[in-house]
Short mmCIF file of N, CA, C and O in Angstrom, two decimals:
data_model
loop_
_atom_site.label_atom_id
_atom_site.label_comp_id
_atom_site.label_asym_id
_atom_site.label_seq_id
_atom_site.Cartn_x
_atom_site.Cartn_y
_atom_site.Cartn_z
N MET R 155 -21.92 34.72 138.94
CA MET R 155 -20.66 34.08 138.62
C MET R 155 -20.93 32.87 137.73
O MET R 155 -21.99 32.27 137.81
N LYS R 156 -19.94 32.55 136.91
CA LYS R 156 -20.06 31.42 135.99
C LYS R 156 -18.78 30.58 136.04
O LYS R 156 -17.70 31.09 136.34
N LEU R 157 -18.94 29.29 135.72
CA LEU R 157 -17.81 28.39 135.55
C LEU R 157 -17.75 28.05 134.07
O LEU R 157 -18.69 27.47 133.52
N VAL R 158 -16.67 28.43 133.42
CA VAL R 158 -16.48 28.16 132.00
C VAL R 158 -15.58 26.94 131.88
O VAL R 158 -14.48 26.92 132.42
N GLU R 159 -16.08 25.91 131.18
CA GLU R 159 -15.32 24.68 130.96
C GLU R 159 -15.06 24.56 129.46
O GLU R 159 -16.00 24.53 128.68
N ALA R 160 -13.81 24.47 129.09
CA ALA R 160 -13.44 24.32 127.68
C ALA R 160 -12.70 23.01 127.50
O ALA R 160 -11.72 22.75 128.19
N ILE R 161 -13.17 22.19 126.57
CA ILE R 161 -12.50 20.96 126.21
C ILE R 161 -11.76 21.26 124.90
O ILE R 161 -12.40 21.56 123.89
N ILE R 162 -10.43 21.21 124.93
CA ILE R 162 -9.63 21.64 123.78
C ILE R 162 -8.56 20.60 123.43
O ILE R 162 -8.31 19.67 124.21
N LYS R 163 -7.93 20.80 122.28
CA LYS R 163 -6.81 19.94 121.90
C LYS R 163 -5.61 20.26 122.79
O LYS R 163 -5.35 21.43 123.08
N PRO R 164 -4.88 19.23 123.23
CA PRO R 164 -3.78 19.45 124.17
C PRO R 164 -2.71 20.44 123.69
O PRO R 164 -2.21 21.23 124.48
N PHE R 165 -2.39 20.45 122.40
CA PHE R 165 -1.32 21.33 121.93
C PHE R 165 -1.75 22.80 121.89
O PHE R 165 -0.91 23.67 121.71
N LYS R 166 -3.04 23.09 122.12
CA LYS R 166 -3.52 24.47 122.15
C LYS R 166 -3.54 25.04 123.57
O LYS R 166 -3.85 26.21 123.76
N LEU R 167 -3.18 24.25 124.57
CA LEU R 167 -3.27 24.68 125.97
C LEU R 167 -2.45 25.94 126.24
O LEU R 167 -2.96 26.89 126.84
N ASP R 168 -1.19 25.96 125.84
CA ASP R 168 -0.36 27.13 126.14
C ASP R 168 -0.91 28.39 125.49
O ASP R 168 -0.90 29.47 126.09
N GLU R 169 -1.41 28.26 124.27
CA GLU R 169 -1.97 29.41 123.57
C GLU R 169 -3.22 29.94 124.29
O GLU R 169 -3.40 31.14 124.46
N VAL R 170 -4.08 29.03 124.74
CA VAL R 170 -5.29 29.42 125.48
C VAL R 170 -4.91 30.05 126.81
O VAL R 170 -5.44 31.10 127.19
N LYS R 171 -3.98 29.44 127.51
CA LYS R 171 -3.54 29.97 128.82
C LYS R 171 -2.98 31.38 128.67
O LYS R 171 -3.36 32.28 129.41
N ASP R 172 -2.09 31.58 127.70
CA ASP R 172 -1.50 32.90 127.49
C ASP R 172 -2.54 33.94 127.12
O ASP R 172 -2.50 35.08 127.59
N ALA R 173 -3.51 33.55 126.28
CA ALA R 173 -4.57 34.48 125.87
C ALA R 173 -5.45 34.87 127.05
O ALA R 173 -5.83 36.04 127.19
N LEU R 174 -5.76 33.91 127.92
CA LEU R 174 -6.57 34.23 129.10
C LEU R 174 -5.81 35.12 130.08
O LEU R 174 -6.39 36.03 130.67
N LEU R 175 -4.52 34.87 130.24
CA LEU R 175 -3.71 35.73 131.11
C LEU R 175 -3.67 37.17 130.58
O LEU R 175 -3.72 38.11 131.35
N GLU R 176 -3.61 37.32 129.25
CA GLU R 176 -3.58 38.64 128.64
C GLU R 176 -4.83 39.46 128.93
O GLU R 176 -4.77 40.67 129.02
N ILE R 177 -5.99 38.79 129.06
CA ILE R 177 -7.22 39.53 129.34
C ILE R 177 -7.51 39.64 130.84
O ILE R 177 -8.56 40.09 131.24
N GLY R 178 -6.57 39.20 131.66
CA GLY R 178 -6.69 39.40 133.10
C GLY R 178 -7.29 38.27 133.90
O GLY R 178 -7.61 38.45 135.07
N ILE R 179 -7.43 37.10 133.31
CA ILE R 179 -7.93 35.94 134.06
C ILE R 179 -6.78 35.43 134.92
O ILE R 179 -5.72 35.09 134.41
N GLN R 180 -7.00 35.38 136.23
CA GLN R 180 -5.91 35.12 137.16
C GLN R 180 -5.69 33.66 137.50
O GLN R 180 -4.62 33.28 137.96
N GLY R 181 -6.67 32.82 137.30
CA GLY R 181 -6.50 31.42 137.68
C GLY R 181 -7.31 30.49 136.82
O GLY R 181 -8.31 30.90 136.22
N MET R 182 -6.86 29.25 136.73
CA MET R 182 -7.58 28.25 135.97
C MET R 182 -7.16 26.87 136.46
O MET R 182 -6.11 26.72 137.07
N THR R 183 -8.00 25.90 136.20
CA THR R 183 -7.71 24.52 136.51
C THR R 183 -7.63 23.75 135.20
O THR R 183 -8.48 23.94 134.33
N VAL R 184 -6.61 22.92 135.05
CA VAL R 184 -6.41 22.15 133.82
C VAL R 184 -6.38 20.67 134.17
O VAL R 184 -5.68 20.26 135.10
N THR R 185 -7.14 19.88 133.42
CA THR R 185 -7.22 18.44 133.63
C THR R 185 -7.05 17.72 132.31
O THR R 185 -7.63 18.14 131.31
N GLU R 186 -6.24 16.66 132.29
CA GLU R 186 -6.14 15.83 131.10
C GLU R 186 -7.34 14.90 131.09
O GLU R 186 -7.60 14.20 132.07
N VAL R 187 -8.08 14.89 129.97
CA VAL R 187 -9.28 14.08 129.86
C VAL R 187 -9.26 13.32 128.54
O VAL R 187 -8.43 13.59 127.68
N LYS R 188 -10.17 12.37 128.39
CA LYS R 188 -10.35 11.64 127.14
C LYS R 188 -11.82 11.64 126.81
O LYS R 188 -12.67 11.60 127.70
N GLY R 189 -12.15 11.65 125.53
CA GLY R 189 -13.54 11.61 125.13
C GLY R 189 -13.68 11.58 123.63
O GLY R 189 -12.69 11.49 122.90
N PHE R 190 -14.92 11.64 123.17
CA PHE R 190 -15.17 11.73 121.74
C PHE R 190 -16.47 12.48 121.52
O PHE R 190 -17.33 12.52 122.38
N GLY R 191 -16.55 13.07 120.36
CA GLY R 191 -17.76 13.78 119.95
C GLY R 191 -18.24 13.17 118.65
O GLY R 191 -18.27 11.96 118.49
N ARG R 192 -18.55 14.03 117.70
CA ARG R 192 -19.03 13.56 116.41
C ARG R 192 -18.00 12.71 115.67
O ARG R 192 -18.34 11.84 114.90
N GLN R 193 -16.72 12.98 115.92
CA GLN R 193 -15.68 12.26 115.19
C GLN R 193 -15.57 10.80 115.62
O GLN R 193 -15.04 9.97 114.91
N LYS R 194 -16.07 10.48 116.80
CA LYS R 194 -16.09 9.11 117.34
C LYS R 194 -14.72 8.42 117.27
O LYS R 194 -14.59 7.29 116.84
N GLY R 195 -13.69 9.13 117.68
CA GLY R 195 -12.35 8.56 117.71
C GLY R 195 -11.70 8.57 116.34
O GLY R 195 -12.15 9.24 115.42
N HIS R 196 -10.60 7.83 116.20
CA HIS R 196 -9.91 7.74 114.91
C HIS R 196 -9.16 6.41 114.82
O HIS R 196 -8.95 5.73 115.82
N LYS R 197 -8.74 6.07 113.62
CA LYS R 197 -8.02 4.82 113.40
C LYS R 197 -6.52 5.11 113.28
O LYS R 197 -6.12 6.12 112.74
N GLU R 198 -5.72 4.20 113.83
CA GLU R 198 -4.27 4.28 113.72
C GLU R 198 -3.73 2.91 113.33
O GLU R 198 -4.37 1.89 113.58
N THR R 199 -2.55 2.91 112.73
CA THR R 199 -1.90 1.65 112.36
C THR R 199 -0.61 1.52 113.17
O THR R 199 0.19 2.45 113.24
N TYR R 200 -0.43 0.36 113.79
CA TYR R 200 0.77 0.08 114.58
C TYR R 200 1.25 -1.31 114.19
O TYR R 200 0.51 -2.29 114.34
N ARG R 201 2.48 -1.38 113.65
CA ARG R 201 3.08 -2.65 113.21
C ARG R 201 2.15 -3.42 112.28
O ARG R 201 1.94 -4.63 112.43
N GLY R 202 1.55 -2.69 111.35
CA GLY R 202 0.71 -3.33 110.35
C GLY R 202 -0.71 -3.63 110.79
O GLY R 202 -1.53 -4.02 109.98
N GLN R 203 -1.01 -3.46 112.04
CA GLN R 203 -2.35 -3.71 112.54
C GLN R 203 -3.09 -2.39 112.68
O GLN R 203 -2.58 -1.44 113.26
N GLU R 204 -4.31 -2.34 112.17
CA GLU R 204 -5.13 -1.14 112.31
C GLU R 204 -6.02 -1.30 113.54
O GLU R 204 -6.61 -2.36 113.75
N TYR R 205 -6.09 -0.26 114.35
CA TYR R 205 -6.98 -0.30 115.51
C TYR R 205 -7.61 1.08 115.70
O TYR R 205 -7.12 2.08 115.22
N THR R 206 -8.73 1.08 116.39
CA THR R 206 -9.50 2.30 116.59
C THR R 206 -9.24 2.86 117.98
O THR R 206 -9.33 2.14 118.98
N ILE R 207 -8.94 4.14 118.01
CA ILE R 207 -8.83 4.85 119.29
C ILE R 207 -10.16 5.55 119.50
O ILE R 207 -10.50 6.49 118.78
N GLU R 208 -10.96 5.02 120.43
CA GLU R 208 -12.31 5.56 120.63
C GLU R 208 -12.30 6.84 121.46
O GLU R 208 -13.09 7.74 121.21
N PHE R 209 -11.43 6.92 122.45
CA PHE R 209 -11.38 8.10 123.31
C PHE R 209 -10.14 8.90 122.96
O PHE R 209 -9.01 8.44 123.14
N VAL R 210 -10.35 10.10 122.48
CA VAL R 210 -9.28 10.97 122.02
C VAL R 210 -8.78 11.81 123.21
O VAL R 210 -9.58 12.36 123.96
N PRO R 211 -7.46 11.94 123.40
CA PRO R 211 -6.93 12.77 124.48
C PRO R 211 -7.28 14.24 124.26
O PRO R 211 -7.11 14.77 123.16
N LYS R 212 -7.77 14.88 125.31
CA LYS R 212 -8.11 16.31 125.29
C LYS R 212 -7.65 16.93 126.60
O LYS R 212 -7.20 16.23 127.51
N VAL R 213 -7.82 18.23 126.71
CA VAL R 213 -7.52 18.96 127.94
C VAL R 213 -8.75 19.76 128.32
O VAL R 213 -9.38 20.38 127.45
N LYS R 214 -9.12 19.71 129.59
CA LYS R 214 -10.24 20.52 130.06
C LYS R 214 -9.68 21.69 130.87
O LYS R 214 -8.93 21.50 131.82
N VAL R 215 -10.06 22.90 130.46
CA VAL R 215 -9.66 24.13 131.15
C VAL R 215 -10.90 24.67 131.84
O VAL R 215 -11.93 24.89 131.20
N GLU R 216 -10.81 24.88 133.15
CA GLU R 216 -11.93 25.43 133.92
C GLU R 216 -11.54 26.80 134.47
O GLU R 216 -10.46 26.94 135.05
N VAL R 217 -12.43 27.78 134.28
CA VAL R 217 -12.16 29.14 134.72
C VAL R 217 -13.42 29.67 135.39
O VAL R 217 -14.50 29.66 134.79
N ALA R 218 -13.29 30.14 136.62
CA ALA R 218 -14.41 30.78 137.32
C ALA R 218 -14.31 32.28 137.09
O ALA R 218 -13.26 32.88 137.34
N VAL R 219 -15.40 32.88 136.58
CA VAL R 219 -15.37 34.30 136.21
C VAL R 219 -16.67 34.99 136.64
O VAL R 219 -17.67 34.33 136.93
N THR R 220 -16.63 36.31 136.64
CA THR R 220 -17.84 37.08 136.90
C THR R 220 -18.72 37.04 135.66
O THR R 220 -18.25 36.75 134.55
N ASP R 221 -19.99 37.35 135.82
CA ASP R 221 -20.91 37.35 134.68
C ASP R 221 -20.44 38.30 133.59
O ASP R 221 -20.57 38.01 132.40
N ALA R 222 -19.86 39.44 133.98
CA ALA R 222 -19.41 40.44 133.02
C ALA R 222 -18.23 39.95 132.18
O ALA R 222 -18.05 40.39 131.04
N GLN R 223 -17.43 39.05 132.72
CA GLN R 223 -16.25 38.55 132.00
C GLN R 223 -16.56 37.45 131.00
O GLN R 223 -15.74 37.16 130.12
N VAL R 224 -17.73 36.83 131.10
CA VAL R 224 -18.05 35.65 130.29
C VAL R 224 -17.90 35.88 128.79
O VAL R 224 -17.21 35.10 128.11
N PRO R 225 -18.50 36.92 128.19
CA PRO R 225 -18.37 37.07 126.73
C PRO R 225 -16.92 37.17 126.26
O PRO R 225 -16.53 36.56 125.26
N ARG R 226 -16.10 37.92 126.98
CA ARG R 226 -14.70 38.08 126.59
C ARG R 226 -13.92 36.78 126.74
O ARG R 226 -13.08 36.44 125.91
N VAL R 227 -14.20 36.03 127.80
CA VAL R 227 -13.53 34.75 128.02
C VAL R 227 -13.92 33.76 126.92
O VAL R 227 -13.06 33.07 126.36
N LEU R 228 -15.20 33.71 126.56
CA LEU R 228 -15.64 32.80 125.50
C LEU R 228 -14.99 33.16 124.17
O LEU R 228 -14.52 32.26 123.44
N GLU R 229 -14.92 34.42 123.84
CA GLU R 229 -14.30 34.86 122.59
C GLU R 229 -12.82 34.53 122.58
O GLU R 229 -12.28 34.05 121.59
N THR R 230 -12.16 34.74 123.71
CA THR R 230 -10.72 34.48 123.81
C THR R 230 -10.40 32.99 123.66
O THR R 230 -9.49 32.61 122.92
N ILE R 231 -11.16 32.15 124.34
CA ILE R 231 -10.92 30.70 124.24
C ILE R 231 -11.22 30.22 122.82
O ILE R 231 -10.44 29.46 122.24
N THR R 232 -12.33 30.67 122.25
CA THR R 232 -12.69 30.25 120.90
C THR R 232 -11.61 30.64 119.90
O THR R 232 -11.19 29.82 119.07
N ARG R 233 -11.14 31.86 119.99
CA ARG R 233 -10.12 32.34 119.05
C ARG R 233 -8.79 31.59 119.21
O ARG R 233 -8.18 31.17 118.23
N SER R 234 -8.36 31.38 120.45
CA SER R 234 -7.04 30.79 120.67
C SER R 234 -7.02 29.26 120.55
O SER R 234 -5.97 28.68 120.31
N ALA R 235 -8.16 28.59 120.69
CA ALA R 235 -8.20 27.12 120.62
C ALA R 235 -8.56 26.62 119.22
O ALA R 235 -8.40 25.43 118.94
N LYS R 236 -9.01 27.50 118.35
CA LYS R 236 -9.51 27.07 117.04
C LYS R 236 -8.38 26.70 116.09
O LYS R 236 -7.41 27.43 115.94
N THR R 237 -8.52 25.51 115.47
CA THR R 237 -7.61 25.11 114.40
C THR R 237 -8.35 25.04 113.07
O THR R 237 -7.74 25.00 112.02
N GLY R 238 -9.67 24.96 113.15
CA GLY R 238 -10.48 24.84 111.95
C GLY R 238 -10.70 23.41 111.50
O GLY R 238 -11.30 23.16 110.47
N SER R 239 -10.22 22.46 112.28
CA SER R 239 -10.40 21.05 111.92
C SER R 239 -11.32 20.36 112.92
O SER R 239 -11.60 20.88 113.99
N ILE R 240 -11.75 19.16 112.55
CA ILE R 240 -12.64 18.38 113.41
C ILE R 240 -11.96 18.13 114.75
O ILE R 240 -10.76 17.85 114.81
N GLY R 241 -12.72 18.22 115.83
CA GLY R 241 -12.19 17.92 117.16
C GLY R 241 -11.61 19.10 117.89
O GLY R 241 -10.88 18.93 118.86
N ASP R 242 -11.91 20.33 117.44
CA ASP R 242 -11.40 21.52 118.14
C ASP R 242 -11.91 21.62 119.56
O ASP R 242 -11.28 22.20 120.41
N GLY R 243 -13.07 21.05 119.85
CA GLY R 243 -13.57 21.02 121.22
C GLY R 243 -14.89 21.73 121.42
O GLY R 243 -15.57 22.10 120.46
N LYS R 244 -15.22 21.93 122.69
CA LYS R 244 -16.47 22.57 123.07
C LYS R 244 -16.23 23.43 124.30
O LYS R 244 -15.29 23.22 125.06
N ILE R 245 -17.13 24.40 124.49
CA ILE R 245 -17.10 25.25 125.69
C ILE R 245 -18.47 25.16 126.35
O ILE R 245 -19.49 25.28 125.68
N PHE R 246 -18.47 24.96 127.65
CA PHE R 246 -19.70 24.91 128.44
C PHE R 246 -19.65 26.01 129.49
O PHE R 246 -18.59 26.27 130.07
N VAL R 247 -20.79 26.63 129.74
CA VAL R 247 -20.88 27.68 130.76
C VAL R 247 -21.93 27.24 131.78
O VAL R 247 -23.07 26.96 131.42
N ARG R 248 -21.52 27.20 133.04
CA ARG R 248 -22.43 26.80 134.12
C ARG R 248 -22.57 27.93 135.13
O ARG R 248 -21.63 28.69 135.35
N ASP R 249 -23.72 27.98 135.77
CA ASP R 249 -23.89 28.92 136.88
C ASP R 249 -23.05 28.44 138.05
O ASP R 249 -22.95 27.25 138.32
N LEU R 250 -22.46 29.40 138.74
CA LEU R 250 -21.63 29.11 139.91
C LEU R 250 -22.32 29.74 141.11
O LEU R 250 -22.39 30.97 141.22
N ALA R 251 -22.86 28.93 141.98
CA ALA R 251 -23.65 29.43 143.10
C ALA R 251 -22.82 30.20 144.12
O ALA R 251 -23.24 31.24 144.62
N SER R 252 -21.63 29.70 144.43
CA SER R 252 -20.79 30.39 145.40
C SER R 252 -19.33 30.01 145.21
O SER R 252 -19.01 29.01 144.58
N ALA R 253 -18.47 30.83 145.77
CA ALA R 253 -17.04 30.58 145.76
C ALA R 253 -16.46 31.08 147.07
O ALA R 253 -16.89 32.11 147.58
N ILE R 254 -15.52 30.34 147.63
CA ILE R 254 -14.89 30.72 148.90
C ILE R 254 -13.39 30.57 148.74
O ILE R 254 -12.91 29.52 148.35
N ARG R 255 -12.66 31.64 149.07
CA ARG R 255 -11.21 31.55 149.10
C ARG R 255 -10.84 31.00 150.48
O ARG R 255 -11.08 31.63 151.51
N ILE R 256 -10.26 29.83 150.51
CA ILE R 256 -10.00 29.13 151.77
C ILE R 256 -9.07 29.93 152.67
O ILE R 256 -9.31 30.06 153.88
N ARG R 257 -8.01 30.50 152.11
CA ARG R 257 -7.01 31.21 152.91
C ARG R 257 -7.59 32.40 153.67
O ARG R 257 -7.32 32.59 154.86
N THR R 258 -8.43 33.22 153.01
CA THR R 258 -8.91 34.45 153.62
C THR R 258 -10.37 34.39 154.06
O THR R 258 -10.81 35.25 154.81
N GLY R 259 -11.12 33.42 153.55
CA GLY R 259 -12.53 33.34 153.88
C GLY R 259 -13.41 34.23 153.00
O GLY R 259 -14.61 34.30 153.20
N GLU R 260 -12.80 34.92 152.01
CA GLU R 260 -13.58 35.76 151.11
C GLU R 260 -14.61 34.88 150.37
O GLU R 260 -14.33 33.73 150.07
N THR R 261 -15.77 35.48 150.06
CA THR R 261 -16.81 34.74 149.36
C THR R 261 -17.29 35.52 148.14
O THR R 261 -17.02 36.71 148.02
N GLY R 262 -17.99 34.82 147.27
CA GLY R 262 -18.55 35.46 146.08
C GLY R 262 -17.49 35.88 145.09
O GLY R 262 -16.43 35.27 144.99
N GLU R 263 -17.79 36.97 144.35
CA GLU R 263 -16.87 37.42 143.30
C GLU R 263 -15.51 37.84 143.84
O GLU R 263 -14.51 37.72 143.15
N SER R 264 -15.43 38.30 145.07
CA SER R 264 -14.14 38.70 145.64
C SER R 264 -13.23 37.50 145.86
O SER R 264 -12.01 37.63 145.96
N ALA R 265 -13.81 36.28 145.90
CA ALA R 265 -13.01 35.07 146.07
C ALA R 265 -12.41 34.61 144.74
O ALA R 265 -11.50 33.78 144.74
N LEU R 266 -12.89 35.16 143.63
CA LEU R 266 -12.38 34.75 142.33
C LEU R 266 -11.03 35.40 142.10
O LEU R 266 -10.17 34.93 141.46
#
């Protein structure tokens, strides 16, 4: 099992969610986050004053999947989150040692 974490632009969330639902992904966790990568934030002007926004608002989507689902999930997120501009985000894949469905007690892939 793997945990796929995607950091994406907030306005792409619905598109990513819909695309994942289309390929049969049944659940996900979404968190509003802030951060920066190579772009190191951006400058904005407010009432004539210029200031730097160092931490850019993003959304983190977490999806627990079987090993077999990983390539399709990565392709789906990449395709649906891409704008072609700086700051599109990143995807991380982690090993998931175990999963337990609290309601039924199911474990492993059956808990996903």
